[in-house]
């Protein structure tokens, strides 16, 4: 039997997950770029993985040198394409007292972080500046101000499926008052950037979500740069941040899709399973909500 331990005993959290994707590909075929493998960082270690395809095709793999995101590119034949991926990952969380994490002046930010101060396709921080200043301009700068932004987003949007599409931006979501996890993330990112706080879009899984929301799925969350690290935030409040396995990061959803498809294809809902496993020491660490600030990112640069 595995030994149970509190989540913050500095033991790594080991998560096993599987992803099954299925598509019907029309003639003459289609190209795919998948981003379903965990990023490889100093604090997110891949234990083992296996990727299989039903078609006899040779995929090409590469890793982005900055974000450490991993991609598989392939050209599928007409017919059914299935991708099955399994992996086990160890997460080594950096944890901090939120009261000790301040906002970093722009002149002191690492160069790799500066791009996450700017407006992007789905995060129109330039259009949100007046709102951000009115709501949060008088809040003391630091991690707690980011928490205030996260909590405000939860009060302004209701989680509702089929309320947005691939063109929906942060401003659109605020006007509609509803969205899914990616919309909550875009709004929070836009407001943070409007206050000169670097923020980026991240993808993982919705471990811990209420089953009433549906089966396990991919999940969008936010990483905000305070205290010289990227810290985890879940503005939708549907998942447990301690469980986030980072697949991709970017300016917004346009940089972090789990699949990009070029051709005529019918898509089916992904089938995802995620569960904690005993780590190398035989200790089962279970993800839990915590008041602590959590990061799975190294301190020195975006790449770590």
Tab-separated table of C-alpha atoms in Angstrom:
chain	number	residue	atom	x	y	z
A	1	UNK	CA	0.000	0.000	0.000
A	2	UNK	CA	1.311	3.508	-0.796
A	3	UNK	CA	2.051	5.842	2.079
A	4	UNK	CA	-0.227	8.884	2.193
A	5	UNK	CA	1.310	12.262	2.932
A	6	UNK	CA	0.141	15.895	3.062
A	7	UNK	CA	0.614	17.583	-0.324
A	8	UNK	CA	3.294	20.022	0.811
A	9	UNK	CA	5.872	17.732	2.351
A	10	UNK	CA	8.243	18.509	-0.544
A	11	UNK	CA	7.458	15.142	-2.063
A	12	UNK	CA	6.883	15.244	-5.838
A	13	UNK	CA	3.336	14.840	-7.053
A	14	UNK	CA	3.184	12.050	-9.640
A	15	UNK	CA	0.309	12.124	-12.120
A	16	UNK	CA	-0.525	9.584	-14.772
A	17	UNK	CA	-2.737	10.567	-17.675
A	18	UNK	CA	-4.028	9.274	-20.969
A	19	UNK	CA	-5.470	11.056	-24.007
A	20	UNK	CA	-7.436	9.506	-26.854
A	21	UNK	CA	-8.171	11.654	-29.925
A	22	UNK	CA	-10.187	10.590	-32.957
A	23	UNK	CA	-10.822	12.262	-36.311
A	24	UNK	CA	-12.468	11.418	-39.621
A	25	UNK	CA	-10.200	12.768	-42.350
A	26	UNK	CA	-11.672	13.629	-45.753
A	27	UNK	CA	-9.787	13.203	-49.046
A	28	UNK	CA	-7.106	14.038	-49.959
A	29	UNK	CA	-5.917	13.984	-46.332
A	30	UNK	CA	-4.970	16.551	-43.688
A	31	UNK	CA	-2.006	17.850	-41.717
A	32	UNK	CA	-2.053	17.951	-37.913
A	33	UNK	CA	0.096	19.587	-35.256
A	34	UNK	CA	-0.546	18.145	-31.796
A	35	UNK	CA	0.539	19.631	-28.477
A	36	UNK	CA	-0.570	16.978	-25.962
A	37	UNK	CA	2.770	16.033	-24.399
A	38	UNK	CA	3.930	17.663	-21.143
A	39	UNK	CA	6.448	20.467	-21.434
A	40	UNK	CA	9.851	19.525	-20.071
A	41	UNK	CA	10.986	21.960	-17.406
A	42	UNK	CA	13.172	21.882	-14.308
A	43	UNK	CA	10.169	21.269	-12.068
A	44	UNK	CA	8.083	19.075	-14.371
A	45	UNK	CA	9.807	15.773	-15.113
A	46	UNK	CA	8.606	13.172	-17.586
A	47	UNK	CA	8.858	9.668	-16.095
A	48	UNK	CA	7.720	7.807	-19.199
A	49	UNK	CA	5.407	8.207	-22.171
A	50	UNK	CA	3.965	6.349	-25.149
A	51	UNK	CA	2.293	7.750	-28.276
A	52	UNK	CA	0.550	5.505	-30.813
A	53	UNK	CA	-1.271	6.182	-34.087
A	54	UNK	CA	-3.603	3.875	-35.979
A	55	UNK	CA	-2.250	4.943	-39.376
A	56	UNK	CA	1.146	3.833	-40.679
A	57	UNK	CA	2.589	7.332	-40.796
A	58	UNK	CA	5.804	8.756	-39.429
A	59	UNK	CA	5.273	11.780	-37.152
A	60	UNK	CA	7.825	14.549	-36.722
A	61	UNK	CA	8.550	15.789	-33.193
A	62	UNK	CA	10.102	19.038	-32.023
A	63	UNK	CA	10.296	21.154	-28.869
A	64	UNK	CA	10.084	24.931	-28.712
A	65	UNK	CA	13.358	26.173	-27.229
A	66	UNK	CA	11.698	28.986	-25.260
A	67	UNK	CA	8.389	27.618	-23.905
A	68	UNK	CA	9.635	23.995	-23.811
A	69	UNK	CA	6.325	22.979	-25.377
A	70	UNK	CA	6.496	19.766	-27.393
A	71	UNK	CA	4.838	19.238	-30.760
A	72	UNK	CA	4.049	16.285	-33.005
A	73	UNK	CA	3.402	17.025	-36.677
A	74	UNK	CA	1.972	14.500	-39.129
A	75	UNK	CA	0.178	14.101	-42.436
A	76	UNK	CA	-2.848	11.802	-42.150
A	77	UNK	CA	-4.438	9.748	-44.908
A	78	UNK	CA	-8.195	9.907	-45.622
A	79	UNK	CA	-10.214	7.824	-43.164
A	80	UNK	CA	-10.086	7.473	-39.405
A	81	UNK	CA	-7.128	8.866	-37.483
A	82	UNK	CA	-6.708	7.990	-33.807
A	83	UNK	CA	-3.961	9.209	-31.499
A	84	UNK	CA	-3.449	7.610	-28.104
A	85	UNK	CA	-0.985	9.081	-25.643
A	86	UNK	CA	-0.071	7.972	-22.134
A	87	UNK	CA	2.430	9.550	-19.771
A	88	UNK	CA	3.524	9.769	-16.158
A	89	UNK	CA	4.865	13.102	-14.880
A	90	UNK	CA	6.453	14.224	-11.620
A	91	UNK	CA	5.633	17.771	-10.495
A	92	UNK	CA	8.022	19.501	-8.099
A	93	UNK	CA	6.027	22.502	-6.894
A	94	UNK	CA	7.742	25.638	-5.756
A	95	UNK	CA	5.578	27.049	-2.981
A	96	UNK	CA	5.655	30.517	-1.434
A	97	UNK	CA	3.858	32.744	1.040
A	98	UNK	CA	1.634	34.998	-1.105
A	99	UNK	CA	2.357	37.980	1.157
A	100	UNK	CA	6.037	37.806	0.169
A	101	UNK	CA	5.432	38.013	-3.596
A	102	UNK	CA	5.552	41.487	-5.082
A	103	UNK	CA	4.978	42.786	-8.572
A	104	UNK	CA	8.202	43.291	-10.526
A	105	UNK	CA	8.890	46.723	-12.060
A	106	UNK	CA	9.094	46.614	-15.844
A	107	UNK	CA	12.761	47.659	-15.786
A	108	UNK	CA	13.591	44.580	-13.672
A	109	UNK	CA	11.692	41.997	-15.722
A	110	UNK	CA	13.707	39.370	-17.637
A	111	UNK	CA	13.667	40.055	-21.386
A	112	UNK	CA	11.790	36.804	-22.078
A	113	UNK	CA	8.870	38.032	-19.949
A	114	UNK	CA	8.353	41.405	-21.655
A	115	UNK	CA	6.167	40.078	-24.464
A	116	UNK	CA	3.556	39.051	-21.917
A	117	UNK	CA	2.892	42.696	-21.048
A	118	UNK	CA	1.425	43.409	-24.492
A	119	UNK	CA	-2.065	43.068	-25.944
A	120	UNK	CA	-2.657	39.941	-28.018
A	121	UNK	CA	-5.374	38.590	-30.280
A	122	UNK	CA	-7.687	37.374	-27.485
A	123	UNK	CA	-6.403	39.512	-24.597
A	124	UNK	CA	-7.040	43.163	-25.495
A	125	UNK	CA	-5.326	44.677	-22.488
A	126	UNK	CA	-5.211	48.084	-24.192
A	127	UNK	CA	-9.026	48.125	-24.284
A	128	UNK	CA	-9.225	46.969	-20.651
A	129	UNK	CA	-6.974	49.609	-19.071
A	130	UNK	CA	-9.747	51.888	-17.843
A	131	UNK	CA	-11.654	48.965	-16.328
A	132	UNK	CA	-8.519	47.544	-14.715
A	133	UNK	CA	-7.579	50.867	-13.138
A	134	UNK	CA	-11.120	51.473	-11.881
A	135	UNK	CA	-11.398	48.038	-10.287
A	136	UNK	CA	-7.843	47.366	-9.117
A	137	UNK	CA	-5.848	50.590	-9.353
A	138	UNK	CA	-6.174	51.206	-5.613
A	139	UNK	CA	-5.440	47.617	-4.586
A	140	UNK	CA	-1.977	47.117	-3.095
A	141	UNK	CA	0.370	45.732	-5.762
A	142	UNK	CA	1.518	42.123	-5.444
A	143	UNK	CA	0.216	38.587	-5.459
A	144	UNK	CA	-2.909	39.630	-3.554
A	145	UNK	CA	-3.856	42.074	-6.311
A	146	UNK	CA	-3.622	39.211	-8.814
A	147	UNK	CA	-5.889	37.165	-6.529
A	148	UNK	CA	-8.343	40.079	-6.492
A	149	UNK	CA	-8.364	40.073	-10.304
A	150	UNK	CA	-8.924	36.314	-10.388
A	151	UNK	CA	-11.792	36.520	-7.914
A	152	UNK	CA	-13.408	39.450	-9.737
A	153	UNK	CA	-13.353	37.510	-13.019
A	154	UNK	CA	-15.205	34.667	-11.297
A	155	UNK	CA	-17.936	37.082	-10.224
A	156	UNK	CA	-18.330	38.584	-13.693
A	157	UNK	CA	-18.477	35.398	-15.772
A	158	UNK	CA	-20.544	32.261	-15.343
A	159	UNK	CA	-19.140	28.973	-16.578
A	160	UNK	CA	-21.357	27.855	-19.437
A	161	UNK	CA	-20.583	25.571	-22.374
A	162	UNK	CA	-21.210	26.672	-25.951
A	163	UNK	CA	-21.137	30.385	-25.108
A	164	UNK	CA	-17.964	31.134	-27.060
A	165	UNK	CA	-16.035	30.032	-30.109
A	166	UNK	CA	-12.582	30.374	-31.637
A	167	UNK	CA	-13.109	34.091	-32.296
A	168	UNK	CA	-14.248	35.097	-28.782
A	169	UNK	CA	-11.942	37.597	-27.057
A	170	UNK	CA	-11.679	38.830	-23.478
A	171	UNK	CA	-13.848	41.853	-24.233
A	172	UNK	CA	-16.425	39.629	-25.931
A	173	UNK	CA	-16.565	37.386	-22.865
A	174	UNK	CA	-17.064	40.303	-20.495
A	175	UNK	CA	-19.903	41.608	-22.671
A	176	UNK	CA	-21.574	38.188	-22.715
A	177	UNK	CA	-20.994	37.498	-19.033
A	178	UNK	CA	-20.300	33.819	-19.713
A	179	UNK	CA	-17.698	31.510	-21.124
A	180	UNK	CA	-15.558	28.438	-20.618
A	181	UNK	CA	-12.118	28.109	-19.069
A	182	UNK	CA	-10.252	29.725	-21.980
A	183	UNK	CA	-12.526	32.793	-21.771
A	184	UNK	CA	-11.958	33.184	-18.028
A	185	UNK	CA	-8.219	32.939	-18.705
A	186	UNK	CA	-8.282	35.558	-21.460
A	187	UNK	CA	-10.132	38.065	-19.263
A	188	UNK	CA	-7.750	37.603	-16.328
A	189	UNK	CA	-4.698	37.874	-18.575
A	190	UNK	CA	-6.001	41.053	-20.221
A	191	UNK	CA	-6.643	42.724	-16.864
A	192	UNK	CA	-3.234	41.763	-15.480
A	193	UNK	CA	-1.425	43.117	-18.532
A	194	UNK	CA	-3.456	46.316	-18.348
A	195	UNK	CA	-1.819	46.843	-14.928
A	196	UNK	CA	1.687	46.029	-16.241
A	197	UNK	CA	1.679	42.564	-14.668
A	198	UNK	CA	3.006	39.904	-17.077
A	199	UNK	CA	0.492	37.100	-17.621
A	200	UNK	CA	0.371	34.163	-19.993
A	201	UNK	CA	-2.075	31.493	-21.159
A	202	UNK	CA	-1.403	27.860	-20.220
A	203	UNK	CA	-3.036	24.526	-20.971
A	204	UNK	CA	-3.322	21.370	-18.897
A	205	UNK	CA	-6.155	19.183	-17.566
A	206	UNK	CA	-9.197	19.916	-15.385
A	207	UNK	CA	-8.414	17.405	-12.629
A	208	UNK	CA	-10.799	17.953	-9.715
A	209	UNK	CA	-13.573	19.552	-11.782
A	210	UNK	CA	-17.188	18.883	-10.833
A	211	UNK	CA	-18.432	15.858	-12.837
A	212	UNK	CA	-21.563	17.897	-13.578
A	213	UNK	CA	-19.419	19.927	-15.990
A	214	UNK	CA	-18.778	16.821	-18.064
A	215	UNK	CA	-15.984	14.260	-18.435
A	216	UNK	CA	-12.317	15.193	-17.873
A	217	UNK	CA	-11.041	17.593	-20.500
A	218	UNK	CA	-8.212	19.870	-21.503
A	219	UNK	CA	-8.125	22.985	-19.326
A	220	UNK	CA	-6.966	26.577	-19.764
A	221	UNK	CA	-5.440	28.420	-16.830
A	222	UNK	CA	-3.184	31.415	-16.196
A	223	UNK	CA	0.415	31.915	-15.107
A	224	UNK	CA	1.288	35.354	-13.708
A	225	UNK	CA	4.820	36.657	-13.191
A	226	UNK	CA	5.234	37.938	-9.627
A	227	UNK	CA	8.052	37.419	-7.159
A	228	UNK	CA	10.385	36.497	-10.055
A	229	UNK	CA	8.408	33.361	-10.997
A	230	UNK	CA	5.375	32.319	-12.996
A	231	UNK	CA	2.654	31.369	-10.493
A	232	UNK	CA	-0.480	29.307	-11.183
A	233	UNK	CA	-4.017	30.713	-11.176
A	234	UNK	CA	-7.319	29.145	-12.196
A	235	UNK	CA	-9.785	31.989	-12.860
A	236	UNK	CA	-12.627	29.606	-13.761
A	237	UNK	CA	-12.301	27.933	-10.352
A	238	UNK	CA	-13.188	24.559	-11.846
A	239	UNK	CA	-9.953	22.610	-11.282
A	240	UNK	CA	-7.167	22.156	-8.709
A	241	UNK	CA	-4.069	24.212	-9.638
A	242	UNK	CA	-1.748	21.810	-7.842
A	243	UNK	CA	-2.651	19.221	-10.500
A	244	UNK	CA	-1.819	21.336	-13.543
A	245	UNK	CA	0.500	19.487	-15.916
A	246	UNK	CA	1.731	22.167	-18.276
A	247	UNK	CA	1.301	21.232	-21.913
A	248	UNK	CA	1.788	24.644	-23.500
A	249	UNK	CA	2.113	28.331	-22.705
A	250	UNK	CA	1.648	31.370	-24.898
A	251	UNK	CA	0.218	34.845	-25.246
A	252	UNK	CA	-3.318	33.444	-25.503
A	253	UNK	CA	-5.204	30.425	-26.881
A	254	UNK	CA	-3.853	31.023	-30.381
A	255	UNK	CA	-0.406	29.948	-29.136
A	256	UNK	CA	-1.498	26.937	-27.099
A	257	UNK	CA	-4.002	24.787	-28.999
A	258	UNK	CA	-3.778	21.059	-28.263
A	259	UNK	CA	-4.433	20.373	-31.956
A	260	UNK	CA	-4.047	22.463	-35.103
A	261	UNK	CA	-5.702	20.964	-38.170
A	262	UNK	CA	-5.106	21.822	-41.817
A	263	UNK	CA	-7.691	20.126	-44.028
A	264	UNK	CA	-11.268	18.836	-43.988
A	265	UNK	CA	-11.703	16.875	-40.757
A	266	UNK	CA	-14.534	15.803	-38.434
A	267	UNK	CA	-13.454	15.986	-34.803
A	268	UNK	CA	-14.688	13.903	-31.862
A	269	UNK	CA	-14.523	14.817	-28.195
A	270	UNK	CA	-11.225	13.858	-26.522
A	271	UNK	CA	-11.241	11.090	-23.932
A	272	UNK	CA	-8.948	11.999	-21.026
A	273	UNK	CA	-8.107	10.281	-17.757
A	274	UNK	CA	-5.888	11.777	-15.025
A	275	UNK	CA	-5.016	10.238	-11.660
A	276	UNK	CA	-2.313	10.605	-8.995
A	277	UNK	CA	0.125	7.714	-8.595
A	278	UNK	CA	2.641	6.746	-5.909
A	279	UNK	CA	5.879	8.570	-6.602
A	280	UNK	CA	9.364	7.052	-6.757
A	281	UNK	CA	9.437	6.927	-2.949
A	282	UNK	CA	6.138	5.003	-2.893
A	283	UNK	CA	4.264	8.012	-1.505
A	284	UNK	CA	0.880	8.961	-2.922
A	285	UNK	CA	0.475	12.738	-2.980
A	286	UNK	CA	-3.047	13.869	-3.792
A	287	UNK	CA	-3.693	17.321	-5.340
A	288	UNK	CA	-5.498	19.708	-3.018
A	289	UNK	CA	-6.467	23.362	-2.971
A	290	UNK	CA	-4.099	25.520	-0.925
A	291	UNK	CA	-3.626	29.130	0.134
A	292	UNK	CA	0.037	28.911	-0.863
A	293	UNK	CA	1.329	30.352	-4.117
A	294	UNK	CA	2.342	27.524	-6.458
A	295	UNK	CA	4.731	27.452	-9.391
A	296	UNK	CA	6.059	24.695	-11.627
A	297	UNK	CA	8.398	27.118	-13.358
A	298	UNK	CA	12.049	27.842	-12.729
A	299	UNK	CA	13.104	31.250	-11.474
A	300	UNK	CA	15.588	32.492	-14.037
A	301	UNK	CA	13.736	32.548	-17.356
A	302	UNK	CA	10.646	31.746	-19.371
A	303	UNK	CA	12.246	28.572	-20.624
A	304	UNK	CA	12.526	27.014	-17.173
